[in-house]
Coordinates of C-alpha atoms and ligand atoms in Angstrom, one line a residue:
M635 CA 19.8 39.7 -85.9
S636 CA 23.4 38.7 -85.4
R637 CA 25.1 35.7 -83.7
T638 CA 27.5 36.1 -80.9
L639 CA 29.0 34.0 -78.0
M640 CA 27.5 34.7 -74.6
S641 CA 27.4 33.1 -71.1
G642 CA 24.0 32.2 -69.8
N643 CA 24.1 35.1 -67.5
E644 CA 25.0 37.5 -70.3
A645 CA 22.2 36.0 -72.4
V646 CA 19.6 36.4 -69.6
A647 CA 20.6 40.1 -69.4
R648 CA 20.3 40.5 -73.2
G649 CA 17.0 38.8 -73.2
A650 CA 15.6 41.1 -70.5
W651 CA 16.9 44.1 -72.4
E652 CA 15.4 43.0 -75.7
A653 CA 12.1 42.3 -73.8
G654 CA 12.0 46.0 -72.9
V655 CA 12.8 45.6 -69.2
V656 CA 12.9 49.0 -67.5
V657 CA 14.2 47.9 -64.1
G658 CA 16.6 45.1 -63.0
V659 CA 16.9 44.5 -59.3
G660 CA 18.5 41.7 -57.2
Y661 CA 20.9 40.7 -54.6
P662 CA 24.3 39.1 -55.6
G663 CA 24.8 35.4 -55.3
T664 CA 26.8 32.9 -57.4
P665 CA 26.0 31.8 -60.0
S666 CA 23.4 34.6 -60.7
T667 CA 25.4 37.8 -60.0
E668 CA 26.6 38.6 -63.5
V669 CA 23.1 39.0 -64.9
L670 CA 22.6 42.4 -63.3
E671 CA 26.2 43.3 -63.8
N672 CA 25.7 42.9 -67.5
L673 CA 22.2 44.4 -67.7
V674 CA 23.4 47.6 -66.1
G675 CA 25.6 48.1 -69.2
Y676 CA 22.5 48.4 -71.5
E677 CA 20.7 51.7 -72.3
G678 CA 17.3 52.3 -70.8
V679 CA 17.4 49.9 -67.8
N680 CA 17.7 51.1 -64.2
C681 CA 19.7 48.3 -62.4
Q682 CA 20.0 48.2 -58.6
W683 CA 21.3 46.0 -55.9
A684 CA 18.8 45.7 -53.0
P685 CA 19.9 44.8 -49.5
N686 CA 18.4 41.4 -49.8
E687 CA 16.3 39.3 -52.2
K688 CA 13.0 40.0 -50.4
V689 CA 13.4 43.7 -50.8
A690 CA 14.5 43.1 -54.4
A691 CA 11.3 41.1 -55.1
E692 CA 9.2 43.8 -53.5
V693 CA 10.8 46.5 -55.6
A694 CA 10.1 44.3 -58.6
A695 CA 6.5 43.9 -57.5
G696 CA 6.2 47.7 -57.3
V697 CA 7.7 48.2 -60.8
S698 CA 5.3 45.6 -62.2
V699 CA 2.2 47.0 -60.5
A700 CA 3.2 50.4 -61.9
G701 CA 3.0 48.8 -65.3
A702 CA 6.6 48.2 -66.5
R703 CA 8.6 45.0 -67.2
V704 CA 11.0 44.1 -64.5
L705 CA 13.6 41.3 -63.9
V706 CA 14.6 40.3 -60.4
T707 CA 17.7 38.1 -59.9
M708 CA 19.0 35.9 -57.1
K709 CA 20.6 32.5 -56.4
H710 CA 18.6 29.6 -55.2
V711 CA 18.8 30.3 -51.5
G712 CA 17.8 33.9 -52.2
L713 CA 14.4 32.6 -53.2
N714 CA 14.0 31.4 -49.6
V715 CA 14.3 35.0 -48.6
A716 CA 12.0 36.3 -51.4
A717 CA 9.5 33.5 -51.1
D718 CA 7.1 35.6 -49.1
P719 CA 6.3 38.2 -51.7
L720 CA 6.4 35.6 -54.5
F721 CA 3.7 33.3 -53.1
T722 CA 1.2 36.1 -52.7
Q723 CA 2.2 38.0 -55.9
A724 CA 1.1 34.9 -57.7
Y725 CA -2.4 35.5 -56.4
A726 CA -2.4 39.2 -57.1
G727 CA -0.9 38.9 -60.5
V728 CA 1.2 41.4 -62.4
G729 CA 1.0 44.7 -64.2
G730 CA 4.1 44.8 -66.4
G731 CA 5.8 41.4 -66.9
L732 CA 7.5 40.2 -63.7
V733 CA 10.3 37.6 -64.2
Y734 CA 12.4 36.0 -61.4
L735 CA 15.8 34.7 -62.6
V736 CA 16.8 32.1 -60.0
A737 CA 20.1 30.3 -60.4
D738 CA 20.5 26.9 -58.8
D739 CA 23.9 25.5 -57.9
P740 CA 24.0 21.6 -58.2
S741 CA 27.2 20.3 -56.4
M742 CA 27.3 23.5 -54.3
H743 CA 30.3 25.0 -56.1
S744 CA 29.6 28.2 -54.1
S745 CA 26.6 27.6 -52.0
Q746 CA 25.7 26.3 -48.6
N747 CA 23.1 23.9 -49.9
E748 CA 21.5 22.4 -53.0
Q749 CA 18.0 23.4 -53.7
D750 CA 15.8 22.6 -56.7
T751 CA 13.8 25.8 -57.5
R752 CA 11.3 23.8 -59.5
N753 CA 9.7 22.8 -56.2
Y754 CA 9.2 26.5 -55.4
A755 CA 7.4 27.0 -58.8
A756 CA 5.0 24.2 -58.0
A757 CA 4.5 25.4 -54.4
A758 CA 4.0 29.1 -55.4
K759 CA 1.9 28.0 -58.4
V760 CA 3.9 30.1 -60.9
P761 CA 5.3 28.8 -64.3
I762 CA 9.0 28.0 -64.5
L763 CA 11.2 27.9 -67.6
E764 CA 14.4 25.9 -67.8
P765 CA 16.8 26.9 -70.6
S766 CA 19.4 24.4 -71.8
D767 CA 22.0 26.8 -73.2
S768 CA 22.6 30.5 -73.7
A769 CA 20.4 30.8 -76.8
E770 CA 17.5 29.5 -74.8
A771 CA 18.4 31.6 -71.9
L772 CA 17.9 34.7 -74.1
E773 CA 14.7 33.4 -75.8
F774 CA 13.1 32.0 -72.6
V775 CA 13.5 35.2 -70.7
K776 CA 11.7 37.0 -73.5
R777 CA 9.0 34.3 -73.5
A778 CA 8.8 34.5 -69.8
F779 CA 7.8 38.2 -70.0
E780 CA 5.1 37.4 -72.6
I781 CA 3.8 34.5 -70.4
S782 CA 3.8 36.7 -67.3
E783 CA 1.7 39.4 -68.9
H784 CA -0.6 37.0 -70.9
Y785 CA -1.4 34.7 -67.9
D786 CA -1.1 37.5 -65.3
V787 CA 1.5 35.8 -63.1
P788 CA 5.1 36.1 -62.1
V789 CA 7.4 33.6 -64.0
I790 CA 10.6 32.0 -62.8
V791 CA 13.5 31.3 -65.2
R792 CA 15.7 28.7 -63.6
T793 CA 19.3 28.4 -64.6
T794 CA 22.0 26.2 -63.1
T795 CA 25.7 26.9 -62.7
R796 CA 26.7 25.3 -66.0
I797 CA 24.0 27.3 -67.9
S798 CA 24.9 30.6 -66.1
H799 CA 28.6 30.3 -66.6
S800 CA 29.1 28.4 -69.9
K801 CA 29.3 30.2 -73.2
S802 CA 27.4 29.2 -76.3
M803 CA 26.1 31.0 -79.4
V804 CA 23.0 33.2 -79.2
E805 CA 21.1 35.2 -81.8
V806 CA 20.7 38.8 -80.5
G807 CA 17.9 41.0 -81.7
E808 CA 16.5 44.5 -81.1
R809 CA 15.0 46.0 -78.0
E810 CA 11.2 46.1 -77.9
E811 CA 10.3 49.6 -76.6
R812 CA 7.1 49.4 -74.6
D813 CA 4.8 52.1 -73.4
I814 CA 4.1 52.2 -69.7
P815 CA 0.3 52.5 -69.2
E816 CA -1.1 55.0 -66.9
Y817 CA -1.4 53.7 -63.3
H818 CA -4.9 52.8 -62.2
K819 CA -5.6 51.8 -58.6
D820 CA -6.9 48.1 -58.4
A821 CA -7.1 47.3 -54.7
G822 CA -9.1 44.1 -55.4
R823 CA -6.0 42.7 -57.1
F824 CA -3.2 44.2 -55.2
V825 CA -4.4 44.5 -51.6
M826 CA -4.2 40.9 -50.5
M827 CA -6.4 41.0 -47.5
P828 CA -8.3 37.8 -46.9
A829 CA -11.5 38.8 -48.7
N830 CA -9.5 39.8 -51.8
A831 CA -7.0 37.0 -51.5
R832 CA -9.8 34.4 -51.5
V833 CA -11.1 35.7 -54.8
R834 CA -7.6 35.9 -56.3
R835 CA -6.8 32.4 -55.1
V836 CA -9.7 31.1 -57.2
D837 CA -8.5 33.2 -60.1
L838 CA -5.0 31.8 -59.8
A839 CA -6.5 28.4 -60.3
R840 CA -8.2 29.6 -63.4
R841 CA -4.9 31.1 -64.7
L842 CA -3.1 27.8 -63.9
N843 CA -5.8 25.9 -65.8
E844 CA -5.0 28.0 -68.9
L845 CA -1.3 27.5 -68.4
E846 CA -1.9 23.7 -68.1
T847 CA -3.2 23.9 -71.7
C848 CA -0.3 26.1 -72.8
V849 CA 2.4 23.7 -71.6
E850 CA 1.0 20.9 -73.7
S851 CA 1.8 22.6 -77.0
C852 CA 4.2 25.5 -76.2
P853 CA 7.4 25.5 -78.3
E854 CA 9.5 25.2 -75.1
N855 CA 8.3 21.6 -74.7
R856 CA 9.3 19.5 -77.7
V857 CA 9.6 15.9 -78.8
E858 CA 12.7 14.8 -80.7
M859 CA 11.9 11.4 -82.1
R860 CA 14.8 9.3 -83.1
G861 CA 14.1 5.6 -82.3
T862 CA 11.3 3.9 -80.3
E863 CA 13.5 1.6 -78.1
L864 CA 14.3 4.3 -75.5
G865 CA 12.8 7.7 -74.7
V866 CA 14.3 10.2 -72.2
I867 CA 12.4 13.0 -70.6
T868 CA 14.8 15.8 -69.5
S869 CA 15.2 19.5 -68.9
G870 CA 17.8 22.2 -68.4
V871 CA 21.5 21.4 -68.8
A872 CA 20.7 17.6 -68.4
Y873 CA 19.3 17.8 -72.0
Q874 CA 22.8 18.6 -73.3
Y875 CA 24.3 15.6 -71.4
V876 CA 21.6 13.3 -72.8
R877 CA 22.2 14.5 -76.4
E878 CA 25.9 14.0 -76.0
A879 CA 25.8 10.7 -74.2
L880 CA 22.8 9.1 -76.0
P881 CA 22.7 10.8 -79.4
D882 CA 20.3 8.2 -80.9
V883 CA 17.5 8.1 -78.3
S884 CA 14.3 10.0 -78.5
V885 CA 13.9 12.9 -76.2
L886 CA 11.1 14.9 -74.7
K887 CA 12.8 18.1 -73.9
L888 CA 10.9 20.1 -71.4
G889 CA 11.5 23.9 -71.3
M890 CA 8.5 24.7 -69.1
T891 CA 8.3 22.2 -66.2
F892 CA 5.5 23.8 -64.2
P893 CA 2.7 23.4 -64.9
F894 CA 3.6 19.8 -65.9
P895 CA 2.6 18.7 -69.4
E896 CA 0.8 15.5 -68.5
A897 CA -0.8 14.8 -71.9
L898 CA 2.5 15.4 -73.8
V899 CA 4.4 13.1 -71.4
G900 CA 1.7 10.4 -71.8
E901 CA 1.9 10.6 -75.6
F902 CA 5.7 10.4 -75.6
A903 CA 5.7 7.5 -73.2
A904 CA 3.3 5.6 -75.5
K905 CA 5.7 6.0 -78.4
V906 CA 8.7 4.4 -76.8
E907 CA 9.4 0.9 -75.4
R908 CA 11.4 2.1 -72.3
L909 CA 11.2 5.5 -70.7
A910 CA 13.8 7.2 -68.5
V911 CA 14.0 10.6 -66.8
V912 CA 17.3 12.5 -66.6
E913 CA 17.3 15.5 -64.4
E914 CA 19.7 17.1 -61.9
L915 CA 18.8 17.4 -58.2
D916 CA 15.3 16.4 -57.0
P917 CA 13.1 13.8 -58.8
Y918 CA 10.8 16.6 -59.8
L919 CA 9.9 15.3 -63.3
M920 CA 10.3 11.6 -62.2
L921 CA 7.6 11.8 -59.5
R922 CA 5.2 13.5 -61.8
V923 CA 5.7 11.0 -64.6
K924 CA 5.2 8.1 -62.1
A925 CA 2.1 9.8 -60.7
L926 CA 0.6 9.3 -64.2
G927 CA 1.0 5.6 -63.8
I928 CA 3.8 5.5 -66.4
E929 CA 6.6 3.0 -65.8
V930 CA 10.0 4.7 -65.6
M931 CA 13.2 2.7 -65.9
E932 CA 15.8 2.8 -63.0
T933 CA 19.0 4.5 -64.1
G934 CA 20.7 4.7 -60.8
L935 CA 21.5 8.4 -61.5
P936 CA 22.1 10.3 -58.2
Q937 CA 19.7 12.9 -56.9
I938 CA 22.7 14.8 -55.4
G939 CA 25.2 16.9 -57.3
E940 CA 25.9 17.8 -60.9
Y941 CA 25.7 15.4 -63.8
S942 CA 28.1 15.1 -66.7
P943 CA 27.8 13.5 -70.1
G944 CA 30.1 10.7 -68.8
L945 CA 27.8 10.1 -65.8
V946 CA 24.7 9.9 -68.0
A947 CA 26.5 7.6 -70.5
A948 CA 27.5 5.2 -67.7
A949 CA 24.0 5.1 -66.3
F950 CA 22.7 3.8 -69.6
G951 CA 25.7 1.5 -70.4
A952 CA 26.6 3.8 -73.4
P953 CA 30.2 4.5 -74.4
E954 CA 31.7 7.5 -72.6
P955 CA 31.5 10.6 -74.9
E956 CA 35.0 11.7 -76.1
L957 CA 35.8 14.8 -74.1
R958 CA 39.1 16.6 -73.7
E959 CA 41.1 15.1 -70.8
P960 CA 40.9 17.2 -67.7
I961 CA 44.2 18.7 -66.5
T962 CA 45.0 16.8 -63.3
D963 CA 48.3 18.2 -62.3
L964 CA 47.2 21.7 -61.4
P965 CA 48.4 22.9 -58.0
P966 CA 45.6 22.6 -55.4
R967 CA 44.1 26.0 -54.6
P968 CA 42.0 25.6 -51.5
P969 CA 39.9 28.6 -50.6
L970 CA 41.9 30.9 -48.3
M971 CA 41.6 34.5 -47.0
C972 CA 43.8 36.6 -49.3
P973 CA 47.1 38.1 -48.1
G974 CA 46.3 41.3 -46.4
C975 CA 42.7 40.3 -45.7
P976 CA 41.4 42.3 -42.8
H977 CA 39.3 39.3 -41.5
R978 CA 42.5 37.4 -40.6
G979 CA 43.5 39.5 -37.6
V980 CA 39.9 39.2 -36.2
F981 CA 40.0 35.4 -36.4
Y982 CA 43.5 35.3 -35.0
A983 CA 42.1 37.2 -31.9
L984 CA 39.0 35.0 -31.7
H985 CA 41.1 31.9 -31.9
R986 CA 43.2 33.2 -29.0
L987 CA 40.1 34.1 -27.0
K988 CA 38.9 30.5 -27.5
A989 CA 35.5 31.9 -28.1
V990 CA 32.5 30.0 -29.5
V991 CA 32.0 31.9 -32.8
T992 CA 28.6 31.8 -34.5
G993 CA 29.6 32.8 -38.0
D994 CA 27.8 34.0 -41.0
I995 CA 28.2 33.8 -44.8
G996 CA 30.9 35.7 -46.6
C997 CA 34.7 35.6 -47.0
Y998 CA 35.0 35.5 -43.2
T999 CA 33.4 32.0 -43.2
L1000 CA 36.9 30.9 -44.2
G1001 CA 37.9 31.6 -40.6
A1002 CA 36.5 28.1 -40.0
L1003 CA 39.4 26.6 -41.9
P1004 CA 42.8 25.6 -40.5
P1005 CA 45.0 26.9 -39.0
L1006 CA 42.7 29.4 -37.3
Q1007 CA 39.5 27.2 -37.1
A1008 CA 37.8 29.9 -35.2
V1009 CA 34.2 29.6 -36.5
D1010 CA 31.8 27.1 -35.0
T1011 CA 28.6 27.7 -37.1
C1012 CA 27.5 28.9 -40.5
I1013 CA 23.9 28.1 -41.6
C1014 CA 22.5 30.9 -43.7
M1015 CA 22.9 34.6 -44.2
G1016 CA 22.1 36.5 -41.0
A1017 CA 22.0 33.5 -38.7
S1018 CA 25.0 34.5 -36.6
M1019 CA 23.2 36.7 -34.2
G1020 CA 20.1 34.5 -33.7
M1021 CA 22.3 31.6 -33.1
A1022 CA 24.5 33.5 -30.6
H1023 CA 21.4 34.5 -28.8
G1024 CA 20.1 30.9 -28.8
M1025 CA 23.4 29.6 -27.4
E1026 CA 23.3 32.4 -24.7
L1027 CA 19.8 31.3 -23.7
I1028 CA 21.0 27.8 -23.0
G1029 CA 24.0 29.1 -21.2
S1030 CA 25.9 25.8 -21.4
A1031 CA 28.8 27.1 -23.4
E1032 CA 31.7 27.5 -21.0
K1033 CA 33.4 29.8 -23.5
P1034 CA 32.2 33.2 -24.5
V1035 CA 30.0 33.3 -27.5
V1036 CA 30.7 35.9 -30.2
A1037 CA 28.6 36.4 -33.4
V1038 CA 30.5 37.5 -36.5
I1039 CA 28.9 39.0 -39.5
G1040 CA 30.0 40.9 -42.6
D1041 CA 28.8 44.4 -43.7
S1042 CA 26.7 43.1 -46.7
T1043 CA 25.3 40.3 -44.6
F1044 CA 24.4 42.6 -41.8
A1045 CA 22.4 44.8 -44.2
H1046 CA 20.9 41.7 -45.8
S1047 CA 19.5 40.0 -42.7
G1048 CA 21.5 40.9 -39.7
L1049 CA 19.5 43.9 -38.5
T1050 CA 16.6 41.9 -37.2
G1051 CA 18.9 39.4 -35.4
L1052 CA 20.6 42.3 -33.6
L1053 CA 17.2 43.9 -32.8
N1054 CA 16.1 40.6 -31.3
M1055 CA 19.2 40.6 -29.0
V1056 CA 18.4 44.2 -27.9
Y1057 CA 14.7 43.4 -27.4
N1058 CA 15.3 40.2 -25.4
G1059 CA 18.0 41.6 -23.2
S1060 CA 21.0 39.7 -24.6
K1061 CA 24.4 40.4 -23.0
G1062 CA 26.2 38.9 -26.0
T1063 CA 29.0 40.2 -28.2
V1064 CA 28.7 40.9 -31.9
M1065 CA 31.4 41.7 -34.4
I1066 CA 30.6 43.4 -37.7
L1067 CA 33.4 42.9 -40.1
D1068 CA 33.1 45.9 -42.3
N1069 CA 35.4 45.5 -45.3
R1070 CA 33.5 48.1 -47.3
T1071 CA 32.2 45.7 -49.9
T1072 CA 30.4 42.4 -50.6
A1073 CA 33.7 40.6 -51.2
M1074 CA 32.7 37.0 -51.5
T1075 CA 30.6 37.4 -54.6
G1076 CA 33.0 39.8 -56.4
H1077 CA 32.9 43.3 -54.8
Q1078 CA 29.3 44.4 -55.2
G1079 CA 28.3 47.6 -53.5
N1080 CA 25.9 47.5 -50.6
P1081 CA 24.1 50.0 -48.3
V1082 CA 27.1 50.0 -45.9
S1083 CA 29.8 50.5 -48.5
G1084 CA 27.8 53.2 -50.2
V1085 CA 28.4 52.4 -53.8
T1086 CA 25.5 51.6 -56.3
L1087 CA 25.4 48.8 -58.9
A1088 CA 26.2 51.4 -61.5
G1089 CA 29.3 52.4 -59.5
D1090 CA 27.9 55.7 -58.3
P1091 CA 28.4 57.0 -54.8
A1092 CA 25.4 56.4 -52.4
P1093 CA 24.9 57.3 -48.7
A1094 CA 26.9 54.8 -46.7
V1095 CA 25.1 53.8 -43.5
D1096 CA 26.9 54.9 -40.3
L1097 CA 27.1 51.5 -38.6
E1098 CA 28.0 52.9 -35.2
A1099 CA 25.1 55.4 -35.2
L1100 CA 22.7 52.7 -36.6
V1101 CA 23.6 50.2 -33.9
R1102 CA 23.3 52.8 -31.2
A1103 CA 19.9 53.8 -32.5
M1104 CA 18.8 50.2 -32.2
G1105 CA 19.6 50.3 -28.5
V1106 CA 23.1 48.9 -28.2
S1107 CA 24.9 51.0 -25.7
S1108 CA 28.4 49.6 -26.1
V1109 CA 29.7 50.1 -29.6
R1110 CA 33.4 49.9 -30.2
M1111 CA 35.5 50.4 -33.3
V1112 CA 38.7 48.3 -33.8
N1113 CA 41.4 48.0 -36.4
P1114 CA 41.3 44.4 -37.7
H1115 CA 44.9 44.7 -38.7
D1116 CA 45.8 45.0 -35.1
P1117 CA 44.9 41.6 -33.5
G1118 CA 46.2 42.7 -30.1
E1119 CA 43.7 45.5 -30.0
V1120 CA 40.9 43.3 -31.3
Y1121 CA 41.8 40.7 -28.6
H1122 CA 41.8 43.2 -25.7
V1123 CA 38.5 44.8 -26.8
L1124 CA 36.9 41.4 -27.2
K1125 CA 38.1 40.3 -23.8
E1126 CA 36.6 43.3 -22.2
E1127 CA 33.3 43.1 -24.0
V1128 CA 32.7 39.3 -23.5
A1129 CA 33.3 39.9 -19.8
A1130 CA 30.9 42.8 -19.6
E1131 CA 27.3 42.5 -18.5
H1132 CA 25.9 44.2 -21.6
L1133 CA 25.2 43.6 -25.2
S1134 CA 28.0 45.0 -27.3
V1135 CA 28.8 45.5 -31.0
I1136 CA 32.4 45.7 -32.1
V1137 CA 32.9 47.1 -35.6
A1138 CA 36.1 46.0 -37.3
K1139 CA 36.6 48.3 -40.3
A1140 CA 39.2 48.1 -43.0
P1141 CA 38.8 47.7 -46.7
C1142 CA 39.0 44.3 -48.4
A1143 CA 42.6 43.6 -49.4
L1144 CA 41.6 43.4 -53.1
L1145 CA 40.2 46.9 -53.0
V1146 CA 43.5 48.4 -51.7
R1147 CA 45.3 49.6 -54.7
E1148 CA 48.6 50.2 -53.0
K1149 CA 51.0 47.4 -52.2
A1150 CA 53.4 48.1 -49.4
D1151 CA 56.9 46.6 -49.7
P1152 CA 56.9 42.9 -48.7
F1153 CA 58.3 41.5 -45.5
A1154 CA 61.0 38.9 -45.0
V1155 CA 62.1 36.6 -42.2
D1156 CA 65.3 37.4 -40.4
E1157 CA 66.7 33.8 -40.1
D1158 CA 68.9 34.5 -37.1
A1159 CA 66.0 36.0 -35.2
C1160 CA 63.3 33.4 -36.1
V1161 CA 62.8 31.1 -33.1
K1162 CA 60.5 28.7 -35.2
C1163 CA 57.5 29.3 -32.8
G1164 CA 55.0 29.1 -35.7
R1165 CA 52.9 32.1 -34.6
C1166 CA 53.2 33.8 -38.0
I1167 CA 52.4 30.5 -39.8
N1168 CA 49.3 30.1 -37.6
L1169 CA 47.9 33.2 -39.2
G1170 CA 47.1 31.1 -42.3
C1171 CA 48.5 33.8 -44.6
P1172 CA 49.2 32.3 -48.1
A1173 CA 52.5 34.2 -48.2
I1174 CA 54.0 32.5 -45.2
S1175 CA 55.2 28.9 -45.1
K1176 CA 57.5 26.7 -43.1
D1177 CA 60.9 25.9 -44.7
P1178 CA 60.9 22.0 -44.6
Q1179 CA 64.7 22.0 -44.0
T1180 CA 65.1 24.6 -41.3
S1181 CA 61.5 24.7 -39.9
R1182 CA 61.8 28.5 -40.0
A1183 CA 59.1 30.7 -41.5
V1184 CA 59.6 32.0 -45.0
I1185 CA 57.7 34.8 -46.7
D1186 CA 57.0 34.7 -50.5
A1187 CA 57.7 38.3 -51.5
T1188 CA 55.6 37.9 -54.7
I1189 CA 52.5 37.1 -52.6
C1190 CA 53.1 39.3 -49.5
V1191 CA 51.3 42.6 -49.7
G1192 CA 53.1 44.1 -46.7
C1193 CA 50.0 44.3 -44.4
G1194 CA 52.3 43.7 -41.4
L1195 CA 50.0 41.4 -39.5
C1196 CA 52.8 38.8 -39.1
V1197 CA 55.1 41.6 -37.8
K1198 CA 52.5 42.2 -35.1
V1199 CA 52.2 38.6 -34.0
C1200 CA 55.9 37.8 -34.1
K1201 CA 57.3 37.8 -30.5
S1202 CA 61.0 37.8 -31.6
D1203 CA 61.0 40.7 -34.0
A1204 CA 62.1 38.3 -36.8
I1205 CA 59.9 39.8 -39.5
V1206 CA 61.5 42.7 -41.2
P1207 CA 61.1 44.8 -44.3
S1208 CA 62.6 42.9 -47.2
G1209 CA 63.5 46.1 -49.0
A1210 CA 62.3 44.3 -52.1
A1211 CA 59.5 46.2 -53.8
C1212 CA 58.1 43.7 -56.3
D1213 CA 55.9 43.9 -59.3
I1214 CA 53.2 41.3 -59.3
G1215 CA 51.6 42.0 -62.6
G1216 CA 50.1 45.4 -62.0
R1217 CA 47.2 44.5 -59.7
W1218 CA 48.7 46.9 -57.2
S1219 CA 49.8 50.3 -58.3
Ligands
TPP2768 C1 20.3 34.2 -49.2 C2 21.7 34.3 -49.8 N1 21.9 35.3 -50.8 C3 23.1 35.4 -51.3 C4 24.1 34.6 -51.0 C5 25.5 34.8 -51.6 N2 26.4 35.4 -50.7 C6 27.2 34.7 -49.9 S1 28.1 35.6 -48.8 C7 27.5 37.0 -49.4 C8 27.8 38.4 -48.9 C9 29.1 38.5 -48.3 O1 29.4 39.8 -48.1 P1 29.8 40.3 -46.6 O2 28.9 39.9 -45.6 O3 30.1 41.8 -46.7 O4 31.2 39.6 -46.4 P2 32.6 39.6 -47.2 O5 32.5 38.5 -48.2 O6 32.7 40.9 -47.8 O7 33.6 39.3 -46.2 C10 26.6 36.7 -50.5 C11 25.9 37.8 -51.3 C12 23.8 33.6 -50.0 N3 24.8 32.7 -49.6 N4 22.6 33.5 -49.5

């Protein structure tokens, strides 16, 4: 045993490895992504990105049925995609331990919504563990495998952004090497047709009954008695905030929150004069405590967004804990497409086309921001094509409708949306922005880019051939760094009476290891038209004195997009090769 500093994500990976996990599988999504990126570094674990969370959960189901321990990872919205296998796997049960690591994102630091995964655990009838720091992340993952195998059920470990990304001390141990038993067919358990499912549904109730006994005395649920005036029931990172803000109150710290430990809660409530619940997101614990007929004091704590020690202290009229003052004079850094981003030229063309753009999720969602403001919708991964088709059905949009989707998102959940357009005779236009990577979450490989999680080459799907095979007759390839070409192809395709797919292929600017010489503005030639500024490139700004464009040579990567949109040939090579710290070689 030795002690070391780890983030929650690193600790989850370590816990899985120590538990003898043989396979780790998932789909990237902040704040969960680094779990598999760390697990892949351990000996004896095969780690893979799947095209989406449902496939990942099904791969995990296969590993488990084959008798080995498996970890499947995703962010909270990923569980919407993987919910189908999870709900029925709960009936079927497991072979080797099956643990879902699901990372919630209160305050939506990098997500399109806030979801509380505890509701899923209750709905799917599977136990859920909520670690409060990295040490518990490691321990709870190991426990989750034991619980999974002992109670024959998948187990969810729920983290939140602060747990996933904060570092704290953990005790690391050795790996438990486990034999994989010989496979025996058990169709009664694993073929969930109605006759078998009815039997397993009843059996799941039995397993849950046993788990209900377990939660009352398991070490993950503990009472910390200090005084009797106030008691707080809490879980996850909220426990840390309570300890910091209210160091003298008694706490019922719940590590396993489904099934809900009714007797333990009743006993704790009986010991204190006033009882409060402190939990981020939904009133999951609160409703269950109230359902027991126990009075819970009003704190006024919100059910939206992240908490902090200060917020918890204020809710109880306690002094604000002393924290290091936040640095307030940092320059604002709004999210922007990078200099040289291949998506920029596409959105410049779409803006010019005045199209209604049904967008999707990825770096290209930033095309919604000023100055391009070229995206009309973004709901969830894969929605762009279904929404474009829906708008086409109503036919009220005076402008052309174009669906825009990234390569990773297309592989994740775009294929069925396109198939629907083919099947239902759409005459719409779809753009696939193939930047050869899953850029938004940090450059993970995917089936289009053809790189595995371990960094090995994999077959890269031929998008053009795939789309043609799906029945799309008009498939065009364009260079996204040439907005003129993109615009003209788009114009032709939106006017045509057929479904078309336009693939814009160029690598993410951060994958390009060569930086061309930066450009500069020829002051005499600049007519102050603002066309280059309207690209929204971080390297280009307007000189407040002269109103002319200026290019910051330390940021410009020499992609030349601004040269292409300038009508007065005022953007010229600066001749100043510059060193920006070795990112580009
Ligand atoms: C269901 C779901 N899973 C994962 C995510 C996290 N996520 C957001 S965008 C994205 C993929 C972006 O890749 P791509 O479509 O290739 O676009 P790029 O960022 O490369 O432009 C992922 C994994 C999510 N928002 N929703």
